[in-house]
PDB file of C-alpha atoms and ligand atoms in Angstrom:
ATOM      1  CA  MET A   1      29.121 -10.329   0.835  1.00 57.00           C
ATOM      2  CA  ALA A   2      26.167  -8.786   0.746  1.00 71.00           C
ATOM      3  CA  ASP A   3      22.656 -10.623  -0.582  1.00 89.00           C
ATOM      4  CA  LYS A   4      22.010  -9.194  -4.694  1.00 96.00           C
ATOM      5  CA  THR A   5      19.098  -7.224  -4.738  1.00 98.00           C
ATOM      6  CA  LYS A   6      16.164  -8.721  -5.834  1.00 98.00           C
ATOM      7  CA  ILE A   7      14.372  -7.322  -9.089  1.00 99.00           C
ATOM      8  CA  LEU A   8      11.411  -7.698 -11.320  1.00 99.00           C
ATOM      9  CA  ILE A   9      12.406  -6.231 -14.459  1.00 99.00           C
ATOM     10  CA  ASP A  10       9.081  -4.176 -16.202  1.00 99.00           C
ATOM     11  CA  CYS A  11      10.442  -3.441 -19.906  1.00 98.00           C
ATOM     12  CA  ASP A  12       9.259  -3.277 -23.749  1.00 98.00           C
ATOM     13  CA  PRO A  13      12.157  -4.451 -25.853  1.00 98.00           C
ATOM     14  CA  GLY A  14      13.866  -2.055 -27.066  1.00 96.00           C
ATOM     15  CA  HIS A  15      17.673  -2.173 -27.195  1.00 98.00           C
ATOM     16  CA  ASP A  16      18.280  -0.414 -23.891  1.00 98.00           C
ATOM     17  CA  ASP A  17      15.873  -2.964 -22.671  1.00 98.00           C
ATOM     18  CA  ALA A  18      17.553  -6.044 -24.120  1.00 98.00           C
ATOM     19  CA  VAL A  19      20.941  -4.748 -22.150  1.00 98.00           C
ATOM     20  CA  ALA A  20      18.900  -4.047 -18.823  1.00 98.00           C
ATOM     21  CA  ILE A  21      17.685  -7.242 -18.405  1.00 98.00           C
ATOM     22  CA  LEU A  22      21.427  -8.992 -19.215  1.00 98.00           C
ATOM     23  CA  PHE A  23      22.524  -6.539 -16.753  1.00 98.00           C
ATOM     24  CA  ALA A  24      19.957  -7.715 -13.812  1.00 98.00           C
ATOM     25  CA  ALA A  25      20.727 -11.634 -14.842  1.00 98.00           C
ATOM     26  CA  ARG A  26      24.391 -11.099 -14.128  1.00 98.00           C
ATOM     27  CA  GLN A  27      24.511  -8.709 -11.340  1.00 98.00           C
ATOM     28  CA  LEU A  28      21.603  -9.188  -9.311  1.00 98.00           C
ATOM     29  CA  ASP A  29      18.658 -11.728  -8.373  1.00 98.00           C
ATOM     30  CA  LEU A  30      16.649 -11.004 -10.889  1.00 98.00           C
ATOM     31  CA  LEU A  31      13.294 -12.757 -10.419  1.00 98.00           C
ATOM     32  CA  ALA A  32      11.122 -11.786 -12.747  1.00 98.00           C
ATOM     33  CA  ILE A  33      10.877  -9.910 -16.499  1.00 99.00           C
ATOM     34  CA  THR A  34       7.821  -8.641 -17.168  1.00 99.00           C
ATOM     35  CA  THR A  35       6.568  -6.781 -20.744  1.00 98.00           C
ATOM     36  CA  VAL A  36       4.125  -3.899 -21.520  1.00 98.00           C
ATOM     37  CA  HIS A  37       3.187  -2.155 -24.628  1.00 97.00           C
ATOM     38  CA  GLY A  38       6.129   0.951 -25.274  1.00 97.00           C
ATOM     39  CA  ASN A  39       8.646   0.475 -28.026  1.00 96.00           C
ATOM     40  CA  ASN A  40       6.212  -2.458 -30.386  1.00 96.00           C
ATOM     41  CA  THR A  41       3.702  -4.376 -29.308  1.00 96.00           C
ATOM     42  CA  VAL A  42       3.460  -5.885 -26.079  1.00 97.00           C
ATOM     43  CA  GLU A  43       4.012  -9.320 -28.028  1.00 97.00           C
ATOM     44  CA  ASN A  44       6.855  -8.196 -29.765  1.00 97.00           C
ATOM     45  CA  THR A  45       8.306  -6.807 -26.652  1.00 97.00           C
ATOM     46  CA  THR A  46       6.903 -10.737 -25.286  1.00 98.00           C
ATOM     47  CA  ARG A  47       8.625 -11.543 -28.146  1.00 98.00           C
ATOM     48  CA  ASN A  48      11.881  -9.770 -27.736  1.00 98.00           C
ATOM     49  CA  ALA A  49      12.766 -10.372 -23.899  1.00 98.00           C
ATOM     50  CA  LEU A  50      12.760 -14.188 -24.660  1.00 98.00           C
ATOM     51  CA  SER A  51      14.832 -14.201 -27.197  1.00 98.00           C
ATOM     52  CA  VAL A  52      17.871 -11.576 -25.290  1.00 98.00           C
ATOM     53  CA  LEU A  53      16.915 -14.343 -23.216  1.00 98.00           C
ATOM     54  CA  ALA A  54      17.461 -17.501 -25.530  1.00 98.00           C
ATOM     55  CA  LEU A  55      21.086 -15.743 -26.973  1.00 98.00           C
ATOM     56  CA  ALA A  56      22.193 -15.263 -22.937  1.00 98.00           C
ATOM     57  CA  GLY A  57      20.999 -18.917 -21.578  1.00 98.00           C
ATOM     58  CA  LEU A  58      19.470 -17.167 -19.535  1.00 98.00           C
ATOM     59  CA  ASP A  59      16.341 -19.347 -17.748  1.00 97.00           C
ATOM     60  CA  VAL A  60      14.048 -16.009 -15.825  1.00 98.00           C
ATOM     61  CA  PRO A  61       9.953 -16.343 -15.663  1.00 98.00           C
ATOM     62  CA  VAL A  62       8.723 -13.606 -18.615  1.00 98.00           C
ATOM     63  CA  ALA A  63       5.368 -12.445 -18.116  1.00 98.00           C
ATOM     64  CA  GLN A  64       2.803 -10.656 -21.085  1.00 98.00           C
ATOM     65  CA  GLY A  65       1.776  -7.726 -19.218  1.00 98.00           C
ATOM     66  CA  LEU A  66      -0.927  -4.962 -21.022  1.00 98.00           C
ATOM     67  CA  ALA A  67      -0.964  -4.232 -24.345  1.00 98.00           C
ATOM     68  CA  ASP A  68      -2.578  -0.626 -24.106  1.00 98.00           C
ATOM     69  CA  PRO A  69      -2.412   2.135 -22.181  1.00 98.00           C
ATOM     70  CA  LEU A  70      -4.796   2.492 -19.129  1.00 98.00           C
ATOM     71  CA  ALA A  71      -7.122   5.877 -20.439  1.00 96.00           C
ATOM     72  CA  MET A  72      -5.632   6.822 -23.995  1.00 97.00           C
ATOM     73  CA  ALA A  73      -4.825   4.685 -27.535  1.00 95.00           C
ATOM     74  CA  ARG A  74      -1.645   3.109 -28.057  1.00 95.00           C
ATOM     75  CA  ILE A  75       1.016   5.671 -29.069  1.00 92.00           C
ATOM     76  CA  SER A  76       2.396   4.605 -32.764  1.00 79.00           C
ATOM     77  CA  VAL A  77       5.290   2.253 -32.718  1.00 75.00           C
ATOM     78  CA  ALA A  78       9.049   3.844 -30.961  1.00 71.00           C
ATOM     79  CA  ALA A  79      10.725   4.353 -34.883  1.00 84.00           C
ATOM     80  CA  MET A  80      13.713   3.971 -33.021  1.00 92.00           C
ATOM     81  CA  HIS A  81      13.800   0.469 -32.130  1.00 95.00           C
ATOM     82  CA  GLY A  82      13.507  -0.563 -35.993  1.00 94.00           C
ATOM     83  CA  LYS A  83      10.159  -2.555 -36.785  1.00 93.00           C
ATOM     84  CA  SER A  84      10.420  -5.713 -34.891  1.00 94.00           C
ATOM     85  CA  GLY A  85      11.305  -3.257 -31.246  1.00 95.00           C
ATOM     86  CA  LEU A  86      14.588  -4.950 -31.665  1.00 97.00           C
ATOM     87  CA  ASP A  87      16.172  -4.621 -35.433  1.00 97.00           C
ATOM     88  CA  GLY A  88      19.757  -4.958 -36.017  1.00 97.00           C
ATOM     89  CA  ALA A  89      21.022  -8.115 -34.932  1.00 97.00           C
ATOM     90  CA  THR A  90      19.494 -11.822 -36.045  1.00 95.00           C
ATOM     91  CA  LEU A  91      18.011 -13.012 -32.490  1.00 97.00           C
ATOM     92  CA  PRO A  92      17.001 -16.649 -31.127  1.00 98.00           C
ATOM     93  CA  GLU A  93      14.450 -17.701 -31.594  1.00 98.00           C
ATOM     94  CA  PRO A  94      12.547 -18.280 -27.428  1.00 98.00           C
ATOM     95  CA  VAL A  95      13.120 -21.525 -26.228  1.00 97.00           C
ATOM     96  CA  ARG A  96      10.755 -20.900 -23.230  1.00 96.00           C
ATOM     97  CA  LYS A  97       6.706 -19.333 -23.837  1.00 98.00           C
ATOM     98  CA  PRO A  98       6.016 -16.457 -21.446  1.00 98.00           C
ATOM     99  CA  ILE A  99       4.266 -17.375 -18.438  1.00 98.00           C
ATOM    100  CA  ALA A 100       0.949 -18.366 -17.999  1.00 98.00           C
ATOM    101  CA  ALA A 101       0.760 -15.473 -15.316  1.00 98.00           C
ATOM    102  CA  HIS A 102      -0.479 -12.002 -16.467  1.00 98.00           C
ATOM    103  CA  ALA A 103       2.189  -9.179 -15.512  1.00 98.00           C
ATOM    104  CA  ILE A 104      -0.316  -7.548 -12.901  1.00 98.00           C
ATOM    105  CA  ASP A 105       0.005 -10.859 -10.958  1.00 98.00           C
ATOM    106  CA  VAL A 106       3.378 -11.797 -11.083  1.00 98.00           C
ATOM    107  CA  ILE A 107       4.418  -7.402 -10.118  1.00 99.00           C
ATOM    108  CA  ILE A 108       1.593  -8.492  -7.221  1.00 98.00           C
ATOM    109  CA  GLU A 109       2.778 -11.959  -6.158  1.00 98.00           C
ATOM    110  CA  THR A 110       6.720 -11.255  -6.323  1.00 98.00           C
ATOM    111  CA  ALA A 111       6.781  -7.452  -4.301  1.00 98.00           C
ATOM    112  CA  SER A 112       3.998  -9.785  -1.571  1.00 98.00           C
ATOM    113  CA  LYS A 113       6.646 -12.456  -1.393  1.00 98.00           C
ATOM    114  CA  HIS A 114       9.317 -10.666  -0.981  1.00 98.00           C
ATOM    115  CA  ARG A 115       7.670  -7.219   1.607  1.00 98.00           C
ATOM    116  CA  GLY A 116      10.632  -5.371   1.451  1.00 98.00           C
ATOM    117  CA  GLU A 117      12.838  -6.671  -0.354  1.00 98.00           C
ATOM    118  CA  LEU A 118      12.099  -6.199  -3.840  1.00 98.00           C
ATOM    119  CA  VAL A 119      12.791  -3.354  -6.365  1.00 99.00           C
ATOM    120  CA  VAL A 120      10.609  -3.230  -9.018  1.00 99.00           C
ATOM    121  CA  ALA A 121      12.059  -1.462 -12.356  1.00 99.00           C
ATOM    122  CA  LEU A 122       9.547  -0.382 -14.729  1.00 99.00           C
ATOM    123  CA  VAL A 123      11.517   0.910 -17.977  1.00 98.00           C
ATOM    124  CA  GLY A 124       8.671   1.135 -20.026  1.00 98.00           C
ATOM    125  CA  PRO A 125       5.434   2.243 -19.700  1.00 98.00           C
ATOM    126  CA  GLN A 126       3.832   2.101 -15.901  1.00 98.00           C
ATOM    127  CA  THR A 127       1.108   0.837 -16.977  1.00 98.00           C
ATOM    128  CA  ASN A 128       1.345  -2.663 -15.421  1.00 98.00           C
ATOM    129  CA  PHE A 129       2.604  -1.634 -11.597  1.00 99.00           C
ATOM    130  CA  ALA A 130      -0.391   1.036 -12.151  1.00 98.00           C
ATOM    131  CA  ALA A 131      -2.511  -1.772 -13.168  1.00 98.00           C
ATOM    132  CA  ALA A 132      -1.145  -3.872 -10.159  1.00 98.00           C
ATOM    133  CA  LEU A 133      -1.378  -0.864  -7.637  1.00 98.00           C
ATOM    134  CA  ALA A 134      -5.437   0.112  -9.122  1.00 98.00           C
ATOM    135  CA  ARG A 135      -6.291  -3.562  -7.563  1.00 98.00           C
ATOM    136  CA  GLU A 136      -3.832  -3.855  -4.680  1.00 98.00           C
ATOM    137  CA  PRO A 137      -2.909  -0.793  -2.985  1.00 96.00           C
ATOM    138  CA  LYS A 138      -0.359  -2.265  -0.561  1.00 98.00           C
ATOM    139  CA  LEU A 139       1.734  -2.904  -3.182  1.00 98.00           C
ATOM    140  CA  ALA A 140       3.535   0.200  -2.923  1.00 98.00           C
ATOM    141  CA  GLN A 141       3.826  -1.060   1.087  1.00 98.00           C
ATOM    142  CA  TRP A 142       5.464  -4.638  -0.403  1.00 98.00           C
ATOM    143  CA  VAL A 143       8.275  -3.302  -2.143  1.00 98.00           C
ATOM    144  CA  ARG A 144      11.493  -1.759  -1.031  1.00 98.00           C
ATOM    145  CA  GLU A 145      11.693   0.913  -4.263  1.00 98.00           C
ATOM    146  CA  ILE A 146      10.498   1.920  -7.755  1.00 99.00           C
ATOM    147  CA  THR A 147      13.529   2.227 -10.064  1.00 99.00           C
ATOM    148  CA  ILE A 148      11.890   4.701 -13.355  1.00 99.00           C
ATOM    149  CA  MET A 149      14.061   4.587 -16.422  1.00 98.00           C
ATOM    150  CA  GLY A 150      11.148   7.729 -16.892  1.00 98.00           C
ATOM    151  CA  GLY A 151      10.341  11.910 -17.502  1.00 98.00           C
ATOM    152  CA  SER A 152      12.976  14.349 -17.466  1.00 98.00           C
ATOM    153  CA  ALA A 153      14.521  16.988 -15.393  1.00 98.00           C
ATOM    154  CA  THR A 154      14.467  18.952 -18.052  1.00 98.00           C
ATOM    155  CA  LEU A 155      14.138  17.895 -22.003  1.00 98.00           C
ATOM    156  CA  GLY A 156      12.271  15.650 -22.897  1.00 98.00           C
ATOM    157  CA  ASN A 157      13.098  13.364 -27.040  1.00 96.00           C
ATOM    158  CA  VAL A 158       9.033  12.484 -27.709  1.00 95.00           C
ATOM    159  CA  THR A 159       7.932  15.916 -27.567  1.00 96.00           C
ATOM    160  CA  PRO A 160      10.357  18.895 -26.250  1.00 98.00           C
ATOM    161  CA  ALA A 161       8.077  18.451 -22.308  1.00 98.00           C
ATOM    162  CA  ALA A 162       7.777  14.211 -22.297  1.00 98.00           C
ATOM    163  CA  GLU A 163       9.401  11.606 -22.290  1.00 98.00           C
ATOM    164  CA  PHE A 164       8.468   8.735 -24.555  1.00 97.00           C
ATOM    165  CA  ASN A 165       7.437   6.229 -21.301  1.00 98.00           C
ATOM    166  CA  VAL A 166       5.745   8.425 -19.662  1.00 98.00           C
ATOM    167  CA  TYR A 167       4.247  10.109 -22.589  1.00 98.00           C
ATOM    168  CA  ALA A 168       2.700   6.356 -23.689  1.00 97.00           C
ATOM    169  CA  ASP A 169       1.409   6.392 -20.730  1.00 98.00           C
ATOM    170  CA  PRO A 170       0.792   9.655 -18.841  1.00 98.00           C
ATOM    171  CA  GLU A 171      -1.897   8.338 -16.811  1.00 98.00           C
ATOM    172  CA  ALA A 172      -0.276   5.232 -15.166  1.00 98.00           C
ATOM    173  CA  ALA A 173       2.945   7.383 -14.572  1.00 98.00           C
ATOM    174  CA  ALA A 174       1.214   9.614 -12.359  1.00 98.00           C
ATOM    175  CA  ALA A 175      -0.784   7.047 -10.398  1.00 98.00           C
ATOM    176  CA  VAL A 176       2.930   5.350  -9.597  1.00 98.00           C
ATOM    177  CA  PHE A 177       4.334   8.517  -9.001  1.00 98.00           C
ATOM    178  CA  ALA A 178       1.430   9.218  -6.537  1.00 98.00           C
ATOM    179  CA  CYS A 179       1.286   6.280  -5.062  1.00 98.00           C
ATOM    180  CA  GLY A 180       3.531   6.489  -1.917  1.00 98.00           C
ATOM    181  CA  ALA A 181       6.729   3.941  -2.254  1.00 98.00           C
ATOM    182  CA  PRO A 182       9.901   5.077  -2.267  1.00 98.00           C
ATOM    183  CA  ILE A 183      10.682   5.916  -6.115  1.00 98.00           C
ATOM    184  CA  ARG A 184      14.210   6.728  -7.906  1.00 98.00           C
ATOM    185  CA  MET A 185      14.232   8.637 -11.217  1.00 98.00           C
ATOM    186  CA  VAL A 186      16.345   7.908 -13.739  1.00 98.00           C
ATOM    187  CA  GLY A 187      15.311  10.774 -16.215  1.00 98.00           C
ATOM    188  CA  TYR A 188      16.414  10.954 -20.192  1.00 98.00           C
ATOM    189  CA  ASN A 189      17.754  14.337 -18.314  1.00 98.00           C
ATOM    190  CA  VAL A 190      20.649  12.219 -17.815  1.00 98.00           C
ATOM    191  CA  THR A 191      20.198   8.568 -19.856  1.00 98.00           C
ATOM    192  CA  ARG A 192      20.584  10.646 -22.671  1.00 98.00           C
ATOM    193  CA  LEU A 193      24.976  10.895 -23.268  1.00 96.00           C
ATOM    194  CA  THR A 194      24.977   7.796 -20.739  1.00 98.00           C
ATOM    195  CA  GLY A 195      25.289   5.553 -23.786  1.00 98.00           C
ATOM    196  CA  PHE A 196      27.669   3.039 -25.569  1.00 98.00           C
ATOM    197  CA  ASP A 197      30.211   4.994 -28.709  1.00 98.00           C
ATOM    198  CA  GLN A 198      31.201   3.602 -31.383  1.00 98.00           C
ATOM    199  CA  GLY A 199      34.686   1.843 -29.425  1.00 98.00           C
ATOM    200  CA  ASP A 200      32.672   0.276 -27.005  1.00 98.00           C
ATOM    201  CA  ILE A 201      30.741  -1.394 -29.759  1.00 98.00           C
ATOM    202  CA  ASP A 202      33.533  -2.218 -31.517  1.00 98.00           C
ATOM    203  CA  ARG A 203      35.129  -3.584 -28.198  1.00 98.00           C
ATOM    204  CA  MET A 204      31.827  -5.645 -27.935  1.00 98.00           C
ATOM    205  CA  LYS A 205      32.349  -6.786 -31.908  1.00 98.00           C
ATOM    206  CA  ALA A 206      36.162  -7.656 -31.483  1.00 98.00           C
ATOM    207  CA  SER A 207      35.661  -9.241 -28.738  1.00 98.00           C
ATOM    208  CA  GLY A 208      34.065 -12.925 -30.487  1.00 97.00           C
ATOM    209  CA  LYS A 209      31.825 -13.694 -28.318  1.00 98.00           C
ATOM    210  CA  ARG A 210      28.673 -14.269 -29.171  1.00 98.00           C
ATOM    211  CA  VAL A 211      26.551 -12.069 -26.984  1.00 98.00           C
ATOM    212  CA  ALA A 212      28.578  -8.903 -26.851  1.00 98.00           C
ATOM    213  CA  GLY A 213      29.037  -9.329 -30.451  1.00 98.00           C
ATOM    214  CA  THR A 214      24.775  -9.394 -30.950  1.00 98.00           C
ATOM    215  CA  ILE A 215      24.368  -6.623 -28.604  1.00 98.00           C
ATOM    216  CA  ALA A 216      27.059  -4.916 -30.807  1.00 98.00           C
ATOM    217  CA  ASP A 217      24.940  -5.174 -34.195  1.00 98.00           C
ATOM    218  CA  LEU A 218      21.261  -4.501 -31.963  1.00 98.00           C
ATOM    219  CA  MET A 219      23.404  -1.078 -30.584  1.00 98.00           C
ATOM    220  CA  GLY A 220      25.034  -0.285 -34.326  1.00 98.00           C
ATOM    221  CA  PHE A 221      21.622  -0.335 -35.102  1.00 98.00           C
ATOM    222  CA  TYR A 222      20.438   1.423 -32.395  1.00 98.00           C
ATOM    223  CA  LEU A 223      23.048   4.635 -32.595  1.00 98.00           C
ATOM    224  CA  GLU A 224      22.743   5.372 -36.595  1.00 97.00           C
ATOM    225  CA  ARG A 225      19.106   5.834 -35.297  1.00 97.00           C
ATOM    226  CA  GLN A 226      19.758   8.046 -32.138  1.00 97.00           C
ATOM    227  CA  ARG A 227      22.613  10.214 -34.570  1.00 97.00           C
ATOM    228  CA  ARG A 228      20.334  10.295 -36.932  1.00 96.00           C
ATOM    229  CA  THR A 229      17.413  11.559 -34.842  1.00 95.00           C
ATOM    230  CA  PHE A 230      19.263  14.048 -32.269  1.00 96.00           C
ATOM    231  CA  GLY A 231      22.693  13.511 -33.214  1.00 97.00           C
ATOM    232  CA  LEU A 232      23.821  11.719 -30.812  1.00 97.00           C
ATOM    233  CA  THR A 233      26.922  10.322 -30.747  1.00 97.00           C
ATOM    234  CA  VAL A 234      25.990   7.465 -28.088  1.00 98.00           C
ATOM    235  CA  ALA A 235      23.718   5.496 -28.690  1.00 98.00           C
ATOM    236  CA  PRO A 236      22.238   6.011 -24.805  1.00 98.00           C
ATOM    237  CA  MET A 237      21.134   2.796 -22.554  1.00 98.00           C
ATOM    238  CA  HIS A 238      19.000   5.000 -20.704  1.00 98.00           C
ATOM    239  CA  ASP A 239      17.170   1.553 -19.118  1.00 98.00           C
ATOM    240  CA  VAL A 240      20.005   0.415 -17.857  1.00 98.00           C
ATOM    241  CA  CYS A 241      20.977   3.346 -16.050  1.00 98.00           C
ATOM    242  CA  ALA A 242      17.649   2.626 -13.635  1.00 98.00           C
ATOM    243  CA  VAL A 243      19.368  -0.619 -12.918  1.00 98.00           C
ATOM    244  CA  VAL A 244      23.168   0.062 -12.164  1.00 98.00           C
ATOM    245  CA  PRO A 245      23.025   2.240  -8.939  1.00 98.00           C
ATOM    246  CA  TYR A 246      22.012  -1.963  -7.145  1.00 98.00           C
ATOM    247  CA  VAL A 247      25.599  -1.939  -7.979  1.00 98.00           C
ATOM    248  CA  ALA A 248      27.586   0.776  -8.241  1.00 98.00           C
ATOM    249  CA  PRO A 249      25.431   2.699  -5.481  1.00 98.00           C
ATOM    250  CA  ASP A 250      28.225   6.161  -6.108  1.00 98.00           C
ATOM    251  CA  PHE A 251      27.371   6.757  -9.973  1.00 98.00           C
ATOM    252  CA  ILE A 252      24.125   9.040 -10.057  1.00 98.00           C
ATOM    253  CA  ARG A 253      23.977  11.747  -8.274  1.00 98.00           C
ATOM    254  CA  TYR A 254      20.324  12.853  -7.483  1.00 98.00           C
ATOM    255  CA  VAL A 255      17.781  15.018  -5.968  1.00 97.00           C
ATOM    256  CA  GLU A 256      14.946  14.354  -3.792  1.00 96.00           C
ATOM    257  CA  THR A 257      12.303  16.552  -4.325  1.00 96.00           C
ATOM    258  CA  THR A 258       8.318  16.258  -5.370  1.00 96.00           C
ATOM    259  CA  VAL A 259       7.722  14.832  -9.214  1.00 98.00           C
ATOM    260  CA  GLN A 260       3.868  15.627 -10.890  1.00 97.00           C
ATOM    261  CA  VAL A 261       3.303  14.745 -13.847  1.00 98.00           C
ATOM    262  CA  GLU A 262       1.262  16.887 -16.375  1.00 98.00           C
ATOM    263  CA  LEU A 263      -1.731  15.630 -17.953  1.00 98.00           C
ATOM    264  CA  ALA A 264      -4.365  17.935 -19.801  1.00 96.00           C
ATOM    265  CA  GLY A 265      -1.110  20.638 -20.698  1.00 92.00           C
ATOM    266  CA  THR A 266      -1.523  20.610 -24.968  1.00 95.00           C
ATOM    267  CA  LEU A 267       2.384  20.892 -25.369  1.00 98.00           C
ATOM    268  CA  THR A 268       3.621  19.535 -22.119  1.00 98.00           C
ATOM    269  CA  ARG A 269       1.587  16.135 -21.399  1.00 98.00           C
ATOM    270  CA  GLY A 270       3.132  13.714 -20.348  1.00 98.00           C
ATOM    271  CA  MET A 271       5.804  16.013 -18.505  1.00 98.00           C
ATOM    272  CA  THR A 272       7.380  15.198 -15.566  1.00 98.00           C
ATOM    273  CA  VAL A 273       6.726  18.306 -13.065  1.00 98.00           C
ATOM    274  CA  CYS A 274      10.396  18.315 -10.774  1.00 97.00           C
ATOM    275  CA  ASP A 275      10.237  21.057  -8.627  1.00 95.00           C
ATOM    276  CA  MET A 276      14.106  22.646  -8.377  1.00 93.00           C
ATOM    277  CA  ARG A 277      13.379  25.210  -6.921  1.00 91.00           C
ATOM    278  CA  THR A 278      14.509  25.349  -2.954  1.00 80.00           C
ATOM    279  CA  VAL A 279      11.505  26.529  -0.909  1.00 81.00           C
ATOM    280  CA  ARG A 280      11.776  26.837   2.333  1.00 77.00           C
ATOM    281  CA  PRO A 281       9.662  26.115   5.001  1.00 75.00           C
ATOM    282  CA  GLY A 282       7.296  28.468   6.376  1.00 78.00           C
ATOM    283  CA  ALA A 283       8.005  30.654   2.711  1.00 78.00           C
ATOM    284  CA  ARG A 284       5.483  32.943   1.681  1.00 75.00           C
ATOM    285  CA  SER A 285       1.791  31.645   0.714  1.00 76.00           C
ATOM    286  CA  ASP A 286       2.155  33.072  -2.900  1.00 82.00           C
ATOM    287  CA  VAL A 287       5.014  30.181  -3.563  1.00 86.00           C
ATOM    288  CA  LYS A 288       2.968  27.320  -4.161  1.00 84.00           C
ATOM    289  CA  VAL A 289       4.949  24.311  -2.836  1.00 82.00           C
ATOM    290  CA  ALA A 290       4.165  21.715  -4.549  1.00 81.00           C
ATOM    291  CA  GLY A 291       4.183  18.859  -2.537  1.00 85.00           C
ATOM    292  CA  THR A 292       6.112  16.530   0.081  1.00 90.00           C
ATOM    293  CA  PRO A 293       9.004  14.784  -1.888  1.00 94.00           C
ATOM    294  CA  ASN A 294       8.363  11.622  -3.502  1.00 97.00           C
ATOM    295  CA  ALA A 295      11.537  11.070  -5.281  1.00 98.00           C
ATOM    296  CA  ARG A 296      15.053  11.258  -5.868  1.00 98.00           C
ATOM    297  CA  VAL A 297      15.519  12.444  -9.026  1.00 98.00           C
ATOM    298  CA  ALA A 298      19.202  11.566 -10.690  1.00 98.00           C
ATOM    299  CA  LEU A 299      20.700  15.134 -11.495  1.00 98.00           C
ATOM    300  CA  GLU A 300      23.808  13.459 -13.188  1.00 97.00           C
ATOM    301  CA  SER A 301      25.694  10.241 -13.970  1.00 98.00           C
ATOM    302  CA  GLN A 302      29.853   9.232 -13.990  1.00 98.00           C
ATOM    303  CA  ASN A 303      28.789   7.860 -17.584  1.00 97.00           C
ATOM    304  CA  ARG A 304      32.464   6.872 -18.809  1.00 98.00           C
ATOM    305  CA  PRO A 305      32.445   4.414 -14.923  1.00 98.00           C
ATOM    306  CA  LEU A 306      29.225   3.180 -15.695  1.00 98.00           C
ATOM    307  CA  ILE A 307      29.356   2.502 -19.196  1.00 98.00           C
ATOM    308  CA  ASP A 308      32.509   0.460 -18.179  1.00 98.00           C
ATOM    309  CA  LEU A 309      30.514  -1.909 -15.970  1.00 98.00           C
ATOM    310  CA  VAL A 310      28.081  -2.426 -18.635  1.00 98.00           C
ATOM    311  CA  VAL A 311      30.107  -2.999 -21.242  1.00 98.00           C
ATOM    312  CA  ASP A 312      32.275  -5.498 -18.991  1.00 98.00           C
ATOM    313  CA  THR A 313      28.747  -7.085 -17.867  1.00 98.00           C
ATOM    314  CA  LEU A 314      28.088  -7.939 -20.942  1.00 98.00           C
ATOM    315  CA  LEU A 315      31.510  -9.161 -22.179  1.00 98.00           C
ATOM    316  CA  THR A 316      31.516 -12.173 -18.843  1.00 98.00           C
ATOM    317  CA  TYR A 317      29.010 -13.895 -21.328  1.00 98.00           C
ATOM    318  CA  SER A 318      30.077 -16.647 -23.939  1.00 93.00           C
TER     319      SER A 318
HETATM  320  C1  BDR B   1      12.579   5.206 -22.907  1.00 70.18           C
HETATM  321  O1  BDR B   1      11.706   5.351 -23.950  1.00 70.18           O
HETATM  322  C2  BDR B   1      12.242   3.698 -24.489  1.00 70.18           C
HETATM  323  O2  BDR B   1      12.451   3.624 -26.034  1.00 70.18           O
HETATM  324  C3  BDR B   1      13.402   2.915 -24.199  1.00 70.18           C
HETATM  325  O3  BDR B   1      13.493   1.874 -24.349  1.00 70.18           O
HETATM  326  C4  BDR B   1      13.243   3.351 -22.666  1.00 70.18           C
HETATM  327  O4  BDR B   1      13.232   2.763 -21.917  1.00 70.18           O
HETATM  328  C5  BDR B   1      13.704   6.104 -22.981  1.00 70.18           C
HETATM  329  O5  BDR B   1      13.135   7.376 -23.784  1.00 70.18           O
HETATM  330 CA1   CA B   2      12.496   0.653 -22.720  1.00 70.18          CA
END
């Protein structure tokens, strides 16, 4: 059997972040977790990551990262995940503390140690990775790929144009998209409808298993928030969608294109402008070419098999 993909998850748990962690720990070689501001303060997202690991009996190093975006004030905590960042169930107290190293150092050191092998999953605002790039520009050559849950090829969630993770630190996202590393962008256009429905939640609850049961309670809360806010009938599993492709590469379809982050727009700050035109080499010069493709952008997912794989994986925990 081929070796499991080595992965580091940079996250802000967050309901869907928690599922991404549990999925990666079972299916991939999860080397480290780094935390960032986003769905809640970095203190709470770190604590939530440690509690999720305690729930599942996992021992993965967690390094706390940056508390604020690179060039603006932190935007107020997303209502979607509740007061703690992970409302809906009582999680166990963390068993471990975060490691002493800073997230930025852990990202650089892990990528340096596993050159050409490490996938870095950015499933919160991209502040830590952008800061790591500023400190060590060779990082872009060391990683195998960056997989991003962030941005959108169509609509936003936090504004009509912008998705939360990019909107929460657009300058960081711009630096990451421009860094030259291979990038997979699994954005809100796909993740919005790829989630747990009530049947999935009931199935996890009925299993009688501690981990799946707790996730079911968390997702009941999250589904209700999504229903009230956007009228959705699924709890979107945004973050795990950026991780699943390393286990099941065919569930998501992509286009290779240019992604640029809007930093100035009054209505569109934080938008990921994806070039969906089919401009041919040699096209008239008044058609502005956006640049060399810098990302593989997700267009469509096979929701049901993808979510079934995630639920089946969660059910492997006792
Ligand atoms: C993203 O924002 C967060 O609330 C989720 O965890 C996900 O990473 C979706 O826009
Ligand atoms: Ca997240």
